């Protein structure tokens, strides 16, 4: 199981800030994850926006980036500063 | 020293504590940012700030390290609120100490530009019309750009 | 608000009082200058600062008025020591409040440049080798020049 | 009688910070005052240095400037800032 985090407005869109989830076979990188999850939740593309960055195990990654079923993966919309 | 606090704090107490650490400095600059009562969507009742640890802390610590590399600082302090806060409450406190005032001013200004533009926070304003997530302002980016242009 | 004090003061208390006056601001910057323990003539035992009233106060008030004309400030404070003081004591405190941080930073920086270069003070350091009147440093003049170059 | 003030290092040079003084006839402006007083006190020119400015009745003046026997006149060496 992977642990997913949704920050900022994505938390509202997903209806939760975090969940654990079985990543389906074939979803092996961040590009596939974005597309699959956005379609699965019928989000209309908000998870595939390039301004949404991904962090894997607390590191913001360059994409596409390989993922595994034990990762902590966070979806980070543009940061607004404090 | 970097702290994220989920409760109210007193900027004056923060300065007093900083002064003790900064003993021997010639110049101390402090910046206090207060929650504004008006936002893009009208009167703000509550401001909510979300961090993502440890990315948020790591980013601020890197900005502090960059400030300490650029300017001869003897002490720095960053305190940032997270969670729910009311207008007029302190949201951020930055203090810098140096032998000379120019370094202290520039480093505090630099850290505030980082905190207002690149820091890993998501911000939501609650107004009479509901909740609104706030996107970055262009003005914040141009402030931040000043530092890459001037060199070190 | 401009004060010349012939006795020690606490910069943190000064900030607390200023915060009350600055209620409603989004950004508060404070600068505290502390008496250095080393001068051009060695270890400083006592720093003596002489003013000539009302010229000194009038000059500072004019600088504050200029800052308020250049930047949208909601409050300003200048406290300056005169007389005898010991190393590490606060010698000057400047605070500025504004809706946005850029104005508060720049105005505090501007006021400090005035106070360090053009303010009507004469300064004497007492060291083991005796009393020494201190002349202006060139660095202070170049800091001050920044403001005439940038325009308003 | 005029009241004279000597600030900063001039206070040490004159041996006092202030004094009242009868200005002699013929000493009618700041230039004459500087020359006369410097000679009278054998100060070797420190009162005639152009970096020393004069304030009359709390206003820094452009020189030469007329003076009268009831003025408050201050000798101000270069200010060092705080």
XYZ file of C-alpha atoms in Angstrom:
468
model
C 0.000 0.000 0.000
C 1.181 3.514 -0.827
C 0.309 6.484 1.352
C -0.962 9.504 -0.539
C -1.178 13.094 0.702
C -3.242 15.866 -0.873
C -2.282 19.383 0.090
C -4.064 22.717 -0.142
C -7.030 22.836 -2.499
C -6.393 19.194 -3.519
C -7.396 18.182 -0.020
C -10.820 19.684 -0.669
C -11.027 18.159 -4.158
C -10.155 14.660 -2.940
C -12.261 14.993 0.189
C -9.368 13.977 2.426
C -5.823 15.013 3.243
C -4.399 11.511 3.208
C -5.263 7.936 2.351
C -3.567 4.590 1.858
C -4.152 2.981 -1.456
C -3.158 -0.038 -3.515
C -1.522 1.218 -6.699
C -2.749 -0.956 -9.590
C -0.286 -3.015 -11.625
C 1.022 -1.043 -14.586
C 0.971 2.288 -12.711
C 4.743 2.444 -12.341
C 5.600 6.126 -12.479
C 4.245 9.503 -11.475
C 2.782 10.258 -14.911
C 0.750 7.041 -14.865
C -0.290 7.669 -11.259
C -1.566 11.188 -12.022
C -3.575 9.994 -15.024
C -4.979 6.903 -13.355
C -5.985 8.623 -10.086
C -7.466 11.679 -11.780
C -9.623 9.441 -13.980
C -10.521 7.079 -11.148
C -11.795 9.984 -9.000
C -13.295 11.906 -11.957
C -11.342 15.059 -11.094
C -11.295 16.534 -14.600
C -7.539 16.926 -14.801
C -6.588 18.701 -11.597
C -4.065 15.972 -10.705
C -2.409 16.160 -14.118
C -1.785 19.925 -14.057
C 1.955 20.564 -14.404
C 1.785 23.205 -11.644
C 0.968 20.368 -9.224
C 4.295 18.952 -8.062
C 4.862 15.541 -6.515
C 6.975 14.637 -3.509
C 7.983 11.031 -2.982
C 9.145 10.100 0.498
C 9.573 13.789 1.382
C 11.558 14.757 -1.693
C 10.097 16.806 -4.559
C 10.888 14.806 -7.695
C 11.600 15.526 -11.340
C 9.030 13.739 -13.438
C 8.282 11.233 -14.666
C 9.683 9.382 -11.679
C 9.311 5.715 -10.777
C 7.005 4.902 -7.865
C 6.550 1.796 -5.759
C 3.643 0.489 -3.723
C 5.314 1.414 -0.405
C 6.004 5.073 -1.172
C 4.624 8.150 0.534
C 3.458 10.304 -2.351
C 2.267 13.891 -1.872
C 0.401 16.037 -4.419
C 1.493 19.643 -3.931
C -0.368 22.484 -5.652
C 1.563 25.759 -6.125
C 2.707 27.020 -2.741
C 1.330 30.368 -1.685
C 3.956 31.287 0.869
C 3.062 32.301 4.402
C 16.334 28.471 14.736
C 13.161 27.598 12.824
C 9.804 26.940 14.501
C 6.384 26.138 13.082
C 3.763 26.853 15.738
C 0.148 25.731 15.710
C -0.780 28.226 18.433
C -0.601 32.004 18.880
C 2.730 33.571 19.847
C 3.908 36.971 21.021
C 6.393 38.708 18.706
C 7.785 40.802 21.545
C 8.563 37.709 23.598
C 10.197 36.238 20.503
C 12.403 39.326 20.146
C 13.355 39.193 23.824
C 14.449 35.564 23.495
C 16.323 36.388 20.303
C 18.181 39.301 21.914
C 19.597 36.898 24.496
C 20.904 34.599 21.771
C 22.211 37.556 19.780
C 24.314 38.974 22.620
C 27.361 40.719 21.191
C 25.729 41.773 17.912
C 25.725 45.421 16.888
C 22.474 45.316 14.930
C 19.239 43.386 15.340
C 16.399 43.523 12.819
C 13.011 41.986 13.463
C 10.085 41.552 11.141
C 6.587 40.703 12.304
C 3.871 39.857 9.812
C 0.297 40.086 11.039
C -2.746 38.385 9.597
C -4.581 40.894 7.412
C -8.276 41.473 7.983
C -9.041 41.874 4.275
C -8.240 39.495 1.441
C -9.075 39.067 -2.217
C -12.500 37.740 -1.237
C -13.415 40.349 1.371
C -13.191 40.463 5.118
C -11.174 37.566 6.520
C -12.620 35.749 9.517
C -10.022 32.973 9.713
C -6.752 32.307 7.935
C -5.671 28.694 7.696
C -2.101 27.791 6.878
C -1.118 24.259 5.962
C 2.454 22.959 5.986
C 3.819 19.648 4.783
C 6.469 18.431 7.193
C 9.343 17.956 6.912
C 9.456 19.686 3.492
C 8.295 23.007 4.922
C 10.882 23.058 7.710
C 13.621 21.832 5.380
C 12.894 24.605 2.893
C 13.010 27.295 5.560
C 16.204 25.841 7.025
C 17.780 25.954 3.555
C 16.796 29.614 3.168
C 18.318 30.375 6.587
C 21.502 28.560 5.565
C 21.620 30.581 2.347
C 21.173 33.829 4.313
C 23.960 32.802 6.687
C 26.219 32.071 3.726
C 25.501 35.432 2.062
C 25.668 37.704 5.101
C 27.828 37.613 8.243
C 25.021 36.866 10.710
C 25.574 36.045 14.350
C 22.031 34.721 14.906
C 18.760 34.185 13.035
C 15.254 33.239 14.086
C 12.197 32.213 12.063
C 8.850 31.523 13.686
C 5.858 30.722 11.471
C 2.281 29.998 12.427
C 0.387 27.083 10.928
C -3.249 26.076 11.435
C -6.089 28.524 12.077
C -5.467 32.111 13.021
C -7.454 35.326 13.391
C -6.782 38.739 11.816
C -4.139 40.838 13.609
C -2.410 37.765 15.064
C 1.296 37.405 14.273
C 1.742 34.915 11.455
C 5.490 35.204 10.979
C 8.471 36.524 12.924
C 11.963 36.811 11.497
C 14.957 38.202 13.355
C 18.552 38.611 12.266
C 21.625 39.813 14.129
C 24.930 40.988 12.738
C 27.827 43.261 13.535
C 26.510 45.821 11.034
C 23.043 46.927 10.122
C 23.205 46.381 6.352
C 23.671 42.614 6.739
C 20.886 42.366 9.315
C 18.422 44.324 7.149
C 19.202 42.499 3.930
C 19.101 39.045 5.497
C 15.735 39.681 7.177
C 14.333 41.030 3.912
C 15.691 38.011 2.021
C 14.197 35.531 4.490
C 10.816 37.253 4.338
C 10.854 37.117 0.536
C 11.498 33.380 0.755
C 8.759 32.872 3.330
C 6.199 34.850 1.330
C 6.852 33.208 -2.041
C 8.669 29.881 -1.954
C 7.955 28.557 1.497
C 5.924 25.349 1.430
C 2.605 26.624 2.754
C -0.937 26.515 1.458
C -3.201 29.296 2.580
C -6.962 29.378 2.907
C -9.048 32.410 3.811
C -12.456 31.989 5.361
C -14.767 34.893 4.554
C -18.517 35.429 4.677
C -18.658 33.826 1.207
C -16.865 30.660 2.319
C -13.380 29.155 2.092
C -10.891 30.303 -0.541
C -7.441 28.848 -1.227
C -5.043 31.676 -2.080
C -2.630 31.429 -5.005
C 0.746 33.268 -5.102
C 0.744 36.978 -5.987
C 2.952 38.144 -8.864
C 4.299 40.922 -6.645
C 5.755 38.280 -4.344
C 7.675 36.713 -7.205
C 9.172 40.030 -8.303
C 10.303 40.699 -4.713
C 12.010 37.333 -4.640
C 13.650 37.967 -8.027
C 15.556 40.883 -6.566
C 17.919 38.473 -4.838
C 18.972 36.500 -7.873
C 19.669 39.721 -9.828
C 21.872 41.386 -7.237
C 24.226 38.426 -6.840
C 26.005 37.874 -3.552
C 7.243 59.505 17.574
C 10.810 60.624 18.271
C 12.455 60.318 21.694
C 15.957 61.159 22.903
C 16.603 59.349 26.164
C 19.417 60.020 28.630
C 18.860 56.680 30.350
C 18.883 53.003 29.335
C 15.805 51.581 27.607
C 14.554 48.132 26.670
C 14.085 47.545 22.934
C 11.541 44.792 23.546
C 9.370 47.107 25.648
C 9.695 49.677 22.876
C 8.466 47.136 20.322
C 5.546 46.164 22.552
C 4.460 49.798 22.862
C 4.888 50.275 19.124
C 2.778 47.218 18.281
C -0.127 48.790 20.176
C 0.151 51.990 18.153
C 0.578 50.004 14.920
C -2.621 47.974 15.372
C -4.054 47.145 11.956
C -0.713 47.048 10.109
C 0.273 43.949 8.153
C 4.023 44.356 8.603
C 6.184 45.664 11.429
C 9.955 46.062 11.156
C 12.144 46.915 14.117
C 15.809 47.769 14.221
C 17.851 47.794 17.399
C 21.398 49.116 17.408
C 23.597 48.110 20.317
C 26.705 49.849 21.568
C 29.741 48.032 20.188
C 32.452 46.915 22.568
C 35.271 47.685 20.134
C 36.009 50.941 18.347
C 38.744 52.469 16.243
C 40.801 53.019 19.403
C 40.320 49.624 21.020
C 37.968 48.268 23.651
C 35.201 50.734 24.464
C 34.431 51.294 28.133
C 31.896 54.105 27.687
C 30.222 55.666 24.680
C 29.072 59.262 25.071
C 26.574 60.777 22.681
C 25.920 64.489 22.606
C 22.875 66.076 20.965
C 22.097 69.734 20.386
C 18.429 70.343 21.019
C 16.217 71.189 19.294
C 18.310 70.717 16.120
C 18.790 67.008 16.751
C 15.082 66.308 17.306
C 14.100 68.531 14.397
C 16.446 66.689 12.038
C 15.100 63.297 13.067
C 11.515 64.520 12.785
C 12.266 65.745 9.248
C 13.691 62.323 8.313
C 10.578 60.643 9.723
C 8.389 63.043 7.717
C 10.392 62.199 4.585
C 9.971 58.468 5.228
C 6.230 58.950 5.720
C 6.047 60.849 2.441
C 7.966 58.174 0.529
C 6.326 55.064 1.934
C 2.752 54.338 3.042
C 3.509 53.930 6.752
C 0.856 53.570 9.407
C 3.228 54.233 12.334
C 6.889 54.996 13.013
C 9.016 55.154 16.148
C 12.528 56.440 16.749
C 14.224 56.184 20.137
C 17.830 57.336 20.489
C 20.063 57.336 23.519
C 22.139 60.367 24.488
C 24.656 60.733 27.300
C 26.853 57.922 28.623
C 26.213 54.294 27.778
C 27.965 50.948 28.143
C 28.720 48.348 25.458
C 25.770 46.081 24.553
C 23.190 48.666 25.660
C 20.638 49.655 23.020
C 21.632 52.987 21.484
C 18.900 53.269 18.863
C 15.530 51.717 18.137
C 13.565 52.294 14.950
C 10.221 50.700 14.144
C 7.997 51.082 11.108
C 4.569 49.673 10.311
C 2.848 49.397 6.972
C 0.294 47.319 5.130
C 3.099 45.599 3.190
C 6.559 44.475 4.155
C 8.539 46.252 1.434
C 7.512 49.700 2.691
C 8.241 48.782 6.311
C 11.709 47.391 5.494
C 12.752 50.255 3.237
C 11.535 52.964 5.590
C 13.341 51.439 8.599
C 16.521 51.104 6.541
C 16.186 54.717 5.332
C 15.684 56.060 8.868
C 18.694 54.123 10.148
C 20.855 55.515 7.347
C 19.795 59.024 8.372
C 20.454 58.342 12.041
C 23.903 56.868 11.394
C 25.149 59.594 9.032
C 23.279 62.883 9.145
C 21.679 62.908 12.566
C 23.004 65.713 14.757
C 25.048 63.738 17.261
C 28.641 63.882 18.412
C 30.130 60.668 19.637
C 32.994 60.071 22.051
C 34.472 56.710 22.925
C 36.290 56.219 26.205
C 38.938 53.516 25.975
C 41.958 52.575 28.067
C 43.901 55.211 26.088
C 41.458 58.010 26.929
C 38.599 59.874 25.246
C 38.241 59.926 21.463
C 35.709 61.901 19.430
C 34.595 59.788 16.457
C 34.318 61.234 12.953
C 31.844 59.901 10.317
C 32.793 56.715 8.429
C 32.795 56.780 4.632
C 30.737 53.572 4.582
C 27.916 55.438 6.306
C 27.859 58.068 3.573
C 27.668 55.460 0.803
C 24.746 53.767 2.597
C 22.965 57.077 2.727
C 23.684 57.785 -0.953
C 21.625 54.769 -1.940
C 18.454 56.710 -1.244
C 19.161 59.697 -3.477
C 20.079 57.361 -6.360
C 16.954 55.220 -6.260
C 14.527 58.144 -6.365
C 11.094 57.776 -4.843
C 25.765 89.295 25.542
C 25.708 86.409 23.071
C 25.462 82.816 24.218
C 27.935 80.466 22.579
C 27.776 76.667 22.423
C 30.665 74.364 21.542
C 29.730 70.854 20.538
C 31.668 67.615 20.291
C 35.444 67.971 20.238
C 35.117 71.781 20.312
C 33.763 71.484 23.847
C 37.081 69.905 24.848
C 39.110 72.452 22.854
C 37.305 75.423 24.406
C 37.251 73.879 27.866
C 33.489 74.400 28.170
C 30.268 73.538 26.389
C 28.734 77.000 26.670
C 29.539 80.523 27.729
C 28.086 84.006 27.476
C 30.327 86.544 25.881
C 30.378 90.161 24.784
C 31.068 90.218 21.057
C 33.487 93.070 20.336
C 32.455 95.957 18.040
C 33.345 95.211 14.435
C 32.650 91.465 14.749
C 29.402 91.604 12.809
C 29.212 88.302 10.973
C 30.080 84.640 11.399
C 33.343 84.887 9.453
C 34.601 87.686 11.727
C 33.416 85.798 14.807
C 35.275 82.627 13.835
C 38.512 84.514 13.148
C 38.343 86.692 16.240
C 37.438 83.914 18.673
C 39.943 81.448 17.261
C 42.732 84.033 17.647
C 41.553 85.205 21.048
C 41.643 81.642 22.409
C 44.775 80.651 20.465
C 43.051 77.643 18.920
C 45.208 77.398 15.821
C 42.320 77.518 13.340
C 39.898 74.896 14.596
C 37.050 77.422 14.678
C 37.726 78.570 11.111
C 37.614 75.091 9.562
C 34.878 74.997 6.911
C 33.686 71.598 8.186
C 32.636 73.365 11.394
C 29.117 74.696 10.777
C 27.385 77.438 12.733
C 23.839 77.511 14.033
C 22.308 80.823 15.026
C 19.243 80.669 17.247
C 18.773 76.973 16.434
C 19.090 77.280 12.663
C 22.164 76.170 10.720
C 23.124 79.170 8.587
C 24.760 79.750 5.234
C 27.842 81.840 5.767
C 28.886 84.510 6.118
C 25.809 85.409 8.139
C 25.171 88.520 10.223
C 25.262 88.077 14.007
C 24.062 90.230 16.872
C 25.068 90.484 20.495
C 21.909 88.709 21.686
C 22.183 85.593 19.493
C 22.662 82.004 20.564
C 25.504 80.795 18.381
C 26.590 77.152 18.230
C 29.812 75.793 16.732
C 29.055 72.367 15.255
C 31.867 70.067 14.123
C 30.957 67.378 11.569
C 28.202 65.200 12.988
C 29.076 61.553 13.453
C 25.576 60.140 13.535
C 24.369 57.913 16.343
